Short mmCIF file of N, CA, C and O in Angstrom, two decimals:
data_model
loop_
_atom_site.label_atom_id
_atom_site.label_comp_id
_atom_site.label_asym_id
_atom_site.label_seq_id
_atom_site.Cartn_x
_atom_site.Cartn_y
_atom_site.Cartn_z
N MET A 1 0.84 -1.19 0.00
CA MET A 1 0.00 0.00 0.00
C MET A 1 0.88 1.24 0.00
O MET A 1 1.83 1.34 0.75
N ALA A 2 0.56 2.19 -0.85
CA ALA A 2 1.34 3.42 -0.96
C ALA A 2 1.07 4.33 0.22
O ALA A 2 -0.04 4.40 0.74
N GLU A 3 2.12 5.01 0.62
CA GLU A 3 2.00 5.95 1.73
C GLU A 3 1.29 7.21 1.25
O GLU A 3 1.54 7.71 0.16
N CYS A 4 0.37 7.72 2.07
CA CYS A 4 -0.35 8.96 1.73
C CYS A 4 0.58 10.15 1.85
O CYS A 4 1.35 10.26 2.81
N ARG A 5 0.48 11.03 0.90
CA ARG A 5 1.28 12.25 0.94
C ARG A 5 0.47 13.31 1.68
O ARG A 5 -0.51 13.82 1.16
N THR A 6 0.93 13.64 2.87
CA THR A 6 0.21 14.59 3.70
C THR A 6 1.02 15.83 4.04
O THR A 6 0.49 16.78 4.59
N VAL A 7 2.29 15.83 3.72
CA VAL A 7 3.17 16.95 4.06
C VAL A 7 3.34 17.83 2.82
O VAL A 7 3.62 17.34 1.74
N MET A 8 3.18 19.13 3.01
CA MET A 8 3.35 20.07 1.90
C MET A 8 4.68 20.79 2.06
O MET A 8 5.07 21.17 3.16
N VAL A 9 5.39 20.96 0.95
CA VAL A 9 6.66 21.67 0.94
C VAL A 9 6.47 22.92 0.10
O VAL A 9 5.92 22.86 -0.99
N ALA A 10 6.93 24.05 0.62
CA ALA A 10 6.78 25.32 -0.10
C ALA A 10 8.13 25.79 -0.61
O ALA A 10 9.16 25.56 0.02
N ALA A 11 8.11 26.41 -1.76
CA ALA A 11 9.33 26.99 -2.34
C ALA A 11 8.96 28.32 -2.97
O ALA A 11 7.92 28.44 -3.61
N ARG A 12 9.81 29.31 -2.81
CA ARG A 12 9.57 30.60 -3.44
C ARG A 12 10.18 30.59 -4.83
O ARG A 12 11.35 30.28 -5.01
N VAL A 13 9.37 30.90 -5.82
CA VAL A 13 9.81 30.95 -7.21
C VAL A 13 9.21 32.20 -7.86
O VAL A 13 8.26 32.78 -7.35
N THR A 14 9.77 32.57 -8.98
CA THR A 14 9.20 33.69 -9.73
C THR A 14 7.98 33.19 -10.50
O THR A 14 7.82 31.98 -10.71
N PRO A 15 7.11 34.10 -10.92
CA PRO A 15 5.97 33.68 -11.74
C PRO A 15 6.42 32.95 -13.01
O PRO A 15 5.79 31.97 -13.42
N ALA A 16 7.52 33.39 -13.60
CA ALA A 16 8.03 32.73 -14.82
C ALA A 16 8.50 31.31 -14.51
O ALA A 16 8.26 30.38 -15.30
N GLU A 17 9.16 31.12 -13.37
CA GLU A 17 9.61 29.77 -13.00
C GLU A 17 8.41 28.86 -12.77
O GLU A 17 8.39 27.71 -13.23
N ARG A 18 7.40 29.38 -12.08
CA ARG A 18 6.20 28.58 -11.82
C ARG A 18 5.53 28.18 -13.14
O ARG A 18 5.13 27.03 -13.33
N ALA A 19 5.42 29.13 -14.05
CA ALA A 19 4.81 28.84 -15.35
C ALA A 19 5.62 27.79 -16.11
O ALA A 19 5.05 26.87 -16.72
N ALA A 20 6.94 27.89 -16.06
CA ALA A 20 7.80 26.92 -16.75
C ALA A 20 7.62 25.54 -16.15
O ALA A 20 7.54 24.54 -16.88
N TRP A 21 7.53 25.45 -14.82
CA TRP A 21 7.33 24.16 -14.16
C TRP A 21 5.98 23.57 -14.56
O TRP A 21 5.86 22.38 -14.82
N GLN A 22 4.97 24.42 -14.59
CA GLN A 22 3.64 23.95 -14.96
C GLN A 22 3.62 23.45 -16.41
O GLN A 22 3.00 22.43 -16.71
N GLU A 23 4.31 24.17 -17.29
CA GLU A 23 4.38 23.75 -18.69
C GLU A 23 5.10 22.41 -18.83
O GLU A 23 4.68 21.53 -19.58
N LYS A 24 6.20 22.26 -18.10
CA LYS A 24 6.95 21.00 -18.16
C LYS A 24 6.11 19.85 -17.62
O LYS A 24 6.13 18.75 -18.18
N ALA A 25 5.39 20.10 -16.54
CA ALA A 25 4.54 19.06 -15.96
C ALA A 25 3.44 18.66 -16.94
O ALA A 25 3.18 17.47 -17.16
N ALA A 26 2.82 19.65 -17.57
CA ALA A 26 1.76 19.37 -18.54
C ALA A 26 2.32 18.58 -19.73
O ALA A 26 1.68 17.62 -20.19
N ALA A 27 3.50 18.96 -20.20
CA ALA A 27 4.11 18.25 -21.32
C ALA A 27 4.43 16.80 -20.96
O ALA A 27 4.37 15.91 -21.81
N ALA A 28 4.76 16.56 -19.69
CA ALA A 28 5.07 15.21 -19.23
C ALA A 28 3.82 14.44 -18.83
O ALA A 28 3.88 13.26 -18.52
N GLY A 29 2.69 15.14 -18.77
CA GLY A 29 1.44 14.48 -18.39
C GLY A 29 1.34 14.17 -16.91
O GLY A 29 0.69 13.20 -16.52
N VAL A 30 2.01 14.98 -16.09
CA VAL A 30 1.97 14.78 -14.63
C VAL A 30 1.66 16.12 -13.96
O VAL A 30 1.72 17.17 -14.58
N SER A 31 1.37 16.04 -12.68
CA SER A 31 1.14 17.27 -11.92
C SER A 31 2.48 17.94 -11.62
O SER A 31 3.52 17.27 -11.65
N PRO A 32 2.46 19.23 -11.31
CA PRO A 32 3.72 19.88 -10.91
C PRO A 32 4.35 19.20 -9.70
O PRO A 32 5.58 19.05 -9.63
N SER A 33 3.53 18.74 -8.76
CA SER A 33 4.08 18.04 -7.59
C SER A 33 4.81 16.77 -8.00
O SER A 33 5.91 16.48 -7.52
N GLU A 34 4.19 15.99 -8.91
CA GLU A 34 4.83 14.75 -9.37
C GLU A 34 6.11 15.06 -10.13
O GLU A 34 7.13 14.37 -9.98
N LEU A 35 6.09 16.10 -10.95
CA LEU A 35 7.28 16.51 -11.68
C LEU A 35 8.42 16.83 -10.71
O LEU A 35 9.56 16.36 -10.90
N LEU A 36 8.14 17.59 -9.67
CA LEU A 36 9.18 17.95 -8.70
C LEU A 36 9.66 16.74 -7.92
O LEU A 36 10.85 16.60 -7.65
N ARG A 37 8.74 15.84 -7.55
CA ARG A 37 9.15 14.61 -6.84
C ARG A 37 10.10 13.80 -7.71
O ARG A 37 11.13 13.32 -7.25
N ARG A 38 9.77 13.65 -8.99
CA ARG A 38 10.62 12.88 -9.89
C ARG A 38 11.99 13.56 -10.08
O ARG A 38 13.02 12.90 -10.11
N ALA A 39 11.95 14.88 -10.23
CA ALA A 39 13.22 15.61 -10.41
C ALA A 39 14.09 15.48 -9.17
O ALA A 39 15.30 15.25 -9.28
N MET A 40 13.51 15.59 -8.00
CA MET A 40 14.28 15.48 -6.76
C MET A 40 14.80 14.06 -6.56
O MET A 40 15.90 13.86 -6.03
N ALA A 41 14.06 13.07 -7.01
CA ALA A 41 14.52 11.69 -6.87
C ALA A 41 15.76 11.44 -7.72
O ALA A 41 16.59 10.59 -7.39
N ARG A 42 15.91 12.19 -8.83
CA ARG A 42 17.07 12.03 -9.72
C ARG A 42 18.23 12.94 -9.34
O ARG A 42 19.32 12.82 -9.91
N THR A 43 18.01 13.86 -8.42
CA THR A 43 19.04 14.84 -8.09
C THR A 43 20.03 14.26 -7.10
O THR A 43 19.65 13.71 -6.07
N ARG A 44 21.32 14.41 -7.44
CA ARG A 44 22.38 13.95 -6.54
C ARG A 44 22.93 15.17 -5.82
O ARG A 44 23.29 16.17 -6.46
N THR A 45 22.99 15.11 -4.52
CA THR A 45 23.55 16.21 -3.76
C THR A 45 25.03 15.95 -3.51
O THR A 45 25.48 14.81 -3.48
N TRP A 46 25.78 17.02 -3.37
CA TRP A 46 27.22 16.92 -3.16
C TRP A 46 27.55 17.38 -1.76
O TRP A 46 27.21 18.50 -1.37
N THR A 47 28.22 16.54 -1.02
CA THR A 47 28.70 16.94 0.29
C THR A 47 30.12 17.44 0.14
O THR A 47 30.76 17.23 -0.89
N ALA A 48 30.63 18.10 1.16
CA ALA A 48 32.00 18.62 1.08
C ALA A 48 33.00 17.50 0.79
O ALA A 48 33.86 17.66 -0.08
N PRO A 49 32.91 16.34 1.46
CA PRO A 49 33.87 15.27 1.13
C PRO A 49 33.73 14.80 -0.32
O PRO A 49 34.71 14.48 -0.97
N ALA A 50 32.52 14.76 -0.85
CA ALA A 50 32.32 14.32 -2.24
C ALA A 50 32.95 15.32 -3.20
O ALA A 50 33.56 14.93 -4.20
N ARG A 51 32.81 16.62 -2.93
CA ARG A 51 33.44 17.63 -3.80
C ARG A 51 34.95 17.48 -3.76
O ARG A 51 35.62 17.59 -4.78
N SER A 52 35.48 17.25 -2.57
CA SER A 52 36.92 17.07 -2.42
C SER A 52 37.39 15.85 -3.20
O SER A 52 38.41 15.90 -3.89
N ALA A 53 36.66 14.77 -3.11
CA ALA A 53 37.01 13.55 -3.83
C ALA A 53 36.92 13.78 -5.33
O ALA A 53 37.77 13.28 -6.09
N GLU A 54 35.93 14.53 -5.77
CA GLU A 54 35.78 14.80 -7.21
C GLU A 54 36.94 15.66 -7.72
O GLU A 54 37.45 15.44 -8.81
N ARG A 55 37.38 16.63 -6.91
CA ARG A 55 38.54 17.45 -7.30
C ARG A 55 39.79 16.57 -7.42
O ARG A 55 40.58 16.72 -8.35
N GLU A 56 39.96 15.65 -6.47
CA GLU A 56 41.12 14.75 -6.51
C GLU A 56 41.05 13.84 -7.73
O GLU A 56 42.05 13.61 -8.41
N ARG A 57 39.87 13.32 -8.01
CA ARG A 57 39.70 12.46 -9.19
C ARG A 57 40.04 13.25 -10.46
O ARG A 57 40.73 12.74 -11.34
N THR A 58 39.57 14.48 -10.55
CA THR A 58 39.85 15.31 -11.72
C THR A 58 41.35 15.57 -11.85
O THR A 58 41.91 15.51 -12.95
N ARG A 59 42.02 15.82 -10.74
CA ARG A 59 43.46 16.04 -10.75
C ARG A 59 44.19 14.80 -11.25
O ARG A 59 45.11 14.88 -12.07
N GLN A 60 43.78 13.63 -10.77
CA GLN A 60 44.42 12.38 -11.19
C GLN A 60 44.19 12.11 -12.68
O GLN A 60 45.09 11.67 -13.38
N ILE A 61 42.98 12.37 -13.14
CA ILE A 61 42.68 12.15 -14.57
C ILE A 61 43.52 13.10 -15.42
O ILE A 61 44.04 12.71 -16.47
N ALA A 62 43.68 14.34 -14.97
CA ALA A 62 44.50 15.30 -15.71
C ALA A 62 45.95 14.83 -15.77
O ALA A 62 46.62 14.94 -16.81
N ARG A 63 46.45 14.29 -14.66
CA ARG A 63 47.82 13.78 -14.62
C ARG A 63 47.99 12.60 -15.59
O ARG A 63 48.95 12.53 -16.35
N ILE A 64 47.02 11.70 -15.59
CA ILE A 64 47.07 10.55 -16.50
C ILE A 64 47.01 11.03 -17.95
O ILE A 64 47.73 10.54 -18.81
N GLY A 65 46.13 12.01 -18.21
CA GLY A 65 46.03 12.56 -19.55
C GLY A 65 47.33 13.19 -20.00
O GLY A 65 47.75 13.03 -21.17
N ASN A 66 48.02 13.88 -19.10
CA ASN A 66 49.31 14.47 -19.43
C ASN A 66 50.33 13.39 -19.78
O ASN A 66 51.06 13.50 -20.76
N ASN A 67 50.36 12.33 -18.98
CA ASN A 67 51.27 11.22 -19.26
C ASN A 67 50.94 10.58 -20.61
O ASN A 67 51.84 10.22 -21.37
N LEU A 68 49.66 10.43 -20.89
CA LEU A 68 49.24 9.84 -22.16
C LEU A 68 49.67 10.71 -23.34
O LEU A 68 50.16 10.20 -24.35
N ASN A 69 49.53 12.02 -23.20
CA ASN A 69 49.97 12.93 -24.26
C ASN A 69 51.48 12.83 -24.49
O ASN A 69 51.94 12.83 -25.63
N GLN A 70 52.26 12.73 -23.41
CA GLN A 70 53.70 12.59 -23.55
C GLN A 70 54.05 11.28 -24.24
O GLN A 70 54.93 11.24 -25.10
N LEU A 71 53.34 10.22 -23.87
CA LEU A 71 53.58 8.93 -24.49
C LEU A 71 53.23 8.95 -25.98
O LEU A 71 53.98 8.44 -26.82
N ALA A 72 52.13 9.57 -26.32
CA ALA A 72 51.72 9.66 -27.74
C ALA A 72 52.73 10.49 -28.53
O ALA A 72 53.09 10.12 -29.66
N ARG A 73 53.20 11.58 -27.95
CA ARG A 73 54.20 12.42 -28.62
C ARG A 73 55.48 11.62 -28.87
O ARG A 73 56.06 11.65 -29.95
N TRP A 74 55.91 10.88 -27.84
CA TRP A 74 57.11 10.06 -27.98
C TRP A 74 56.91 8.99 -29.06
O TRP A 74 57.78 8.79 -29.91
N ALA A 75 55.75 8.32 -29.04
CA ALA A 75 55.48 7.25 -30.01
C ALA A 75 55.46 7.79 -31.43
O ALA A 75 55.95 7.14 -32.36
N ASN A 76 54.91 8.97 -31.61
CA ASN A 76 54.86 9.56 -32.95
C ASN A 76 56.25 9.97 -33.45
O ASN A 76 56.49 10.03 -34.64
N THR A 77 57.16 10.23 -32.52
CA THR A 77 58.50 10.68 -32.90
C THR A 77 59.49 9.52 -33.02
O THR A 77 60.27 9.46 -33.96
N TYR A 78 59.45 8.59 -32.06
CA TYR A 78 60.51 7.57 -31.97
C TYR A 78 60.01 6.14 -32.12
O TYR A 78 60.78 5.21 -31.90
N ALA A 79 58.79 5.91 -32.45
CA ALA A 79 58.22 4.56 -32.44
C ALA A 79 58.97 3.59 -33.34
O ALA A 79 59.33 3.91 -34.46
N SER A 80 59.19 2.41 -32.80
CA SER A 80 59.71 1.29 -33.57
C SER A 80 58.95 0.05 -33.11
O SER A 80 58.26 0.08 -32.09
N ALA A 81 59.07 -1.04 -33.81
CA ALA A 81 58.32 -2.25 -33.46
C ALA A 81 58.67 -2.74 -32.06
O ALA A 81 57.79 -3.15 -31.29
N THR A 82 59.94 -2.69 -31.70
CA THR A 82 60.36 -3.16 -30.37
C THR A 82 59.82 -2.25 -29.28
O THR A 82 59.34 -2.72 -28.25
N GLU A 83 59.88 -0.96 -29.51
CA GLU A 83 59.41 0.00 -28.51
C GLU A 83 57.90 0.02 -28.40
O GLU A 83 57.34 0.45 -27.40
N ALA A 84 57.20 -0.44 -29.42
CA ALA A 84 55.73 -0.46 -29.40
C ALA A 84 55.21 -1.30 -28.25
O ALA A 84 54.18 -0.98 -27.66
N ILE A 85 55.91 -2.36 -27.90
CA ILE A 85 55.50 -3.21 -26.77
C ILE A 85 55.50 -2.40 -25.49
O ILE A 85 54.57 -2.48 -24.68
N SER A 86 56.52 -1.59 -25.29
CA SER A 86 56.59 -0.74 -24.11
C SER A 86 55.45 0.28 -24.10
O SER A 86 54.84 0.54 -23.07
N VAL A 87 55.17 0.86 -25.26
CA VAL A 87 54.08 1.83 -25.38
C VAL A 87 52.75 1.16 -25.02
O VAL A 87 51.95 1.70 -24.26
N ILE A 88 52.51 -0.02 -25.54
CA ILE A 88 51.27 -0.75 -25.26
C ILE A 88 51.15 -1.05 -23.77
O ILE A 88 50.09 -0.90 -23.17
N ALA A 89 52.25 -1.45 -23.14
CA ALA A 89 52.24 -1.73 -21.70
C ALA A 89 51.85 -0.47 -20.91
O ALA A 89 51.06 -0.55 -19.96
N HIS A 90 52.39 0.67 -21.32
CA HIS A 90 52.03 1.92 -20.64
C HIS A 90 50.55 2.27 -20.87
O HIS A 90 49.87 2.73 -19.96
N LEU A 91 50.07 2.05 -22.08
CA LEU A 91 48.66 2.34 -22.36
C LEU A 91 47.74 1.45 -21.52
O LEU A 91 46.72 1.92 -21.01
N VAL A 92 48.11 0.20 -21.35
CA VAL A 92 47.31 -0.71 -20.50
C VAL A 92 47.32 -0.20 -19.07
O VAL A 92 46.29 -0.20 -18.39
N SER A 93 48.46 0.28 -18.61
CA SER A 93 48.55 0.84 -17.26
C SER A 93 47.65 2.06 -17.11
O SER A 93 46.94 2.21 -16.11
N PHE A 94 47.64 2.93 -18.11
CA PHE A 94 46.77 4.11 -18.07
C PHE A 94 45.31 3.69 -18.05
O PHE A 94 44.49 4.24 -17.31
N GLU A 95 44.98 2.69 -18.87
CA GLU A 95 43.60 2.22 -18.92
C GLU A 95 43.16 1.69 -17.55
O GLU A 95 42.07 2.01 -17.08
N ARG A 96 44.01 0.92 -16.91
CA ARG A 96 43.69 0.39 -15.57
C ARG A 96 43.50 1.52 -14.57
O ARG A 96 42.60 1.48 -13.74
N SER A 97 44.35 2.52 -14.64
CA SER A 97 44.23 3.67 -13.73
C SER A 97 42.91 4.40 -13.94
O SER A 97 42.24 4.77 -12.99
N LEU A 98 42.56 4.62 -15.20
CA LEU A 98 41.30 5.31 -15.50
C LEU A 98 40.09 4.49 -15.06
O LEU A 98 39.12 5.03 -14.53
N LEU A 99 40.14 3.17 -15.27
CA LEU A 99 39.03 2.32 -14.82
C LEU A 99 38.89 2.35 -13.31
O LEU A 99 37.79 2.38 -12.78
N ALA A 100 40.02 2.35 -12.60
CA ALA A 100 39.97 2.43 -11.14
C ALA A 100 39.37 3.75 -10.69
O ALA A 100 38.56 3.79 -9.75
N LEU A 101 39.73 4.84 -11.35
CA LEU A 101 39.16 6.14 -11.01
C LEU A 101 37.67 6.18 -11.31
O LEU A 101 36.90 6.79 -10.58
N ALA A 102 37.25 5.55 -12.39
CA ALA A 102 35.84 5.53 -12.75
C ALA A 102 35.02 4.79 -11.71
O ALA A 102 33.87 5.13 -11.46
N ARG A 103 35.61 3.77 -11.08
CA ARG A 103 34.89 3.00 -10.05
C ARG A 103 34.94 3.65 -8.68
O ARG A 103 34.14 3.34 -7.83
N PHE A 104 35.87 4.56 -8.45
CA PHE A 104 36.05 5.19 -7.15
C PHE A 104 34.88 6.12 -6.85
O PHE A 104 34.52 6.94 -7.66
N ASP A 105 34.26 5.98 -5.67
CA ASP A 105 33.09 6.79 -5.34
C ASP A 105 33.39 7.96 -4.41
O ASP A 105 32.49 8.70 -4.04
N GLY A 106 34.62 8.12 -3.97
CA GLY A 106 34.96 9.26 -3.13
C GLY A 106 34.84 8.98 -1.65
O GLY A 106 35.24 9.77 -0.82
N ASP A 107 34.27 7.83 -1.27
CA ASP A 107 34.11 7.49 0.14
C ASP A 107 35.08 6.39 0.56
O ASP A 107 34.88 5.74 1.57
N GLY A 108 36.07 6.16 -0.26
CA GLY A 108 37.05 5.13 0.07
C GLY A 108 36.66 3.76 -0.46
O GLY A 108 37.33 2.78 -0.21
N GLY A 109 35.57 3.70 -1.19
CA GLY A 109 35.12 2.42 -1.72
C GLY A 109 34.81 2.54 -3.18
O GLY A 109 35.02 3.58 -3.79
N ASP A 110 34.34 1.47 -3.73
CA ASP A 110 33.96 1.48 -5.14
C ASP A 110 32.53 1.95 -5.28
O ASP A 110 31.70 1.73 -4.42
N ALA A 111 32.25 2.61 -6.36
CA ALA A 111 30.89 3.06 -6.65
C ALA A 111 30.03 1.86 -6.99
O ALA A 111 30.54 0.84 -7.45
N PRO A 112 28.71 1.95 -6.78
CA PRO A 112 27.84 0.82 -7.08
C PRO A 112 27.80 0.51 -8.55
O PRO A 112 28.05 1.29 -9.40
#
């Protein structure tokens, strides 16, 4: 059995914002309340630790990207068949690092 919605939440908006919300709700075939509930259910909030983790992840990705650019520049200048194995090994290492960063959720664990 669904829980009854008995609590009202108020928000101050401009008349234009209210009209835009009503138009979006009508276009979606739902009430403005349902539209806002759905939008809030999809909204991810950021805590200070999450922002810090995201900054660190961005820094690490930039560092990996810099290394990748240096490797590509070197390969374009000095590549030979023997050295290609070394280049591929480094690319695999970069790929593993990027995959690990993609799984990192900022709380010390892996993202779901």
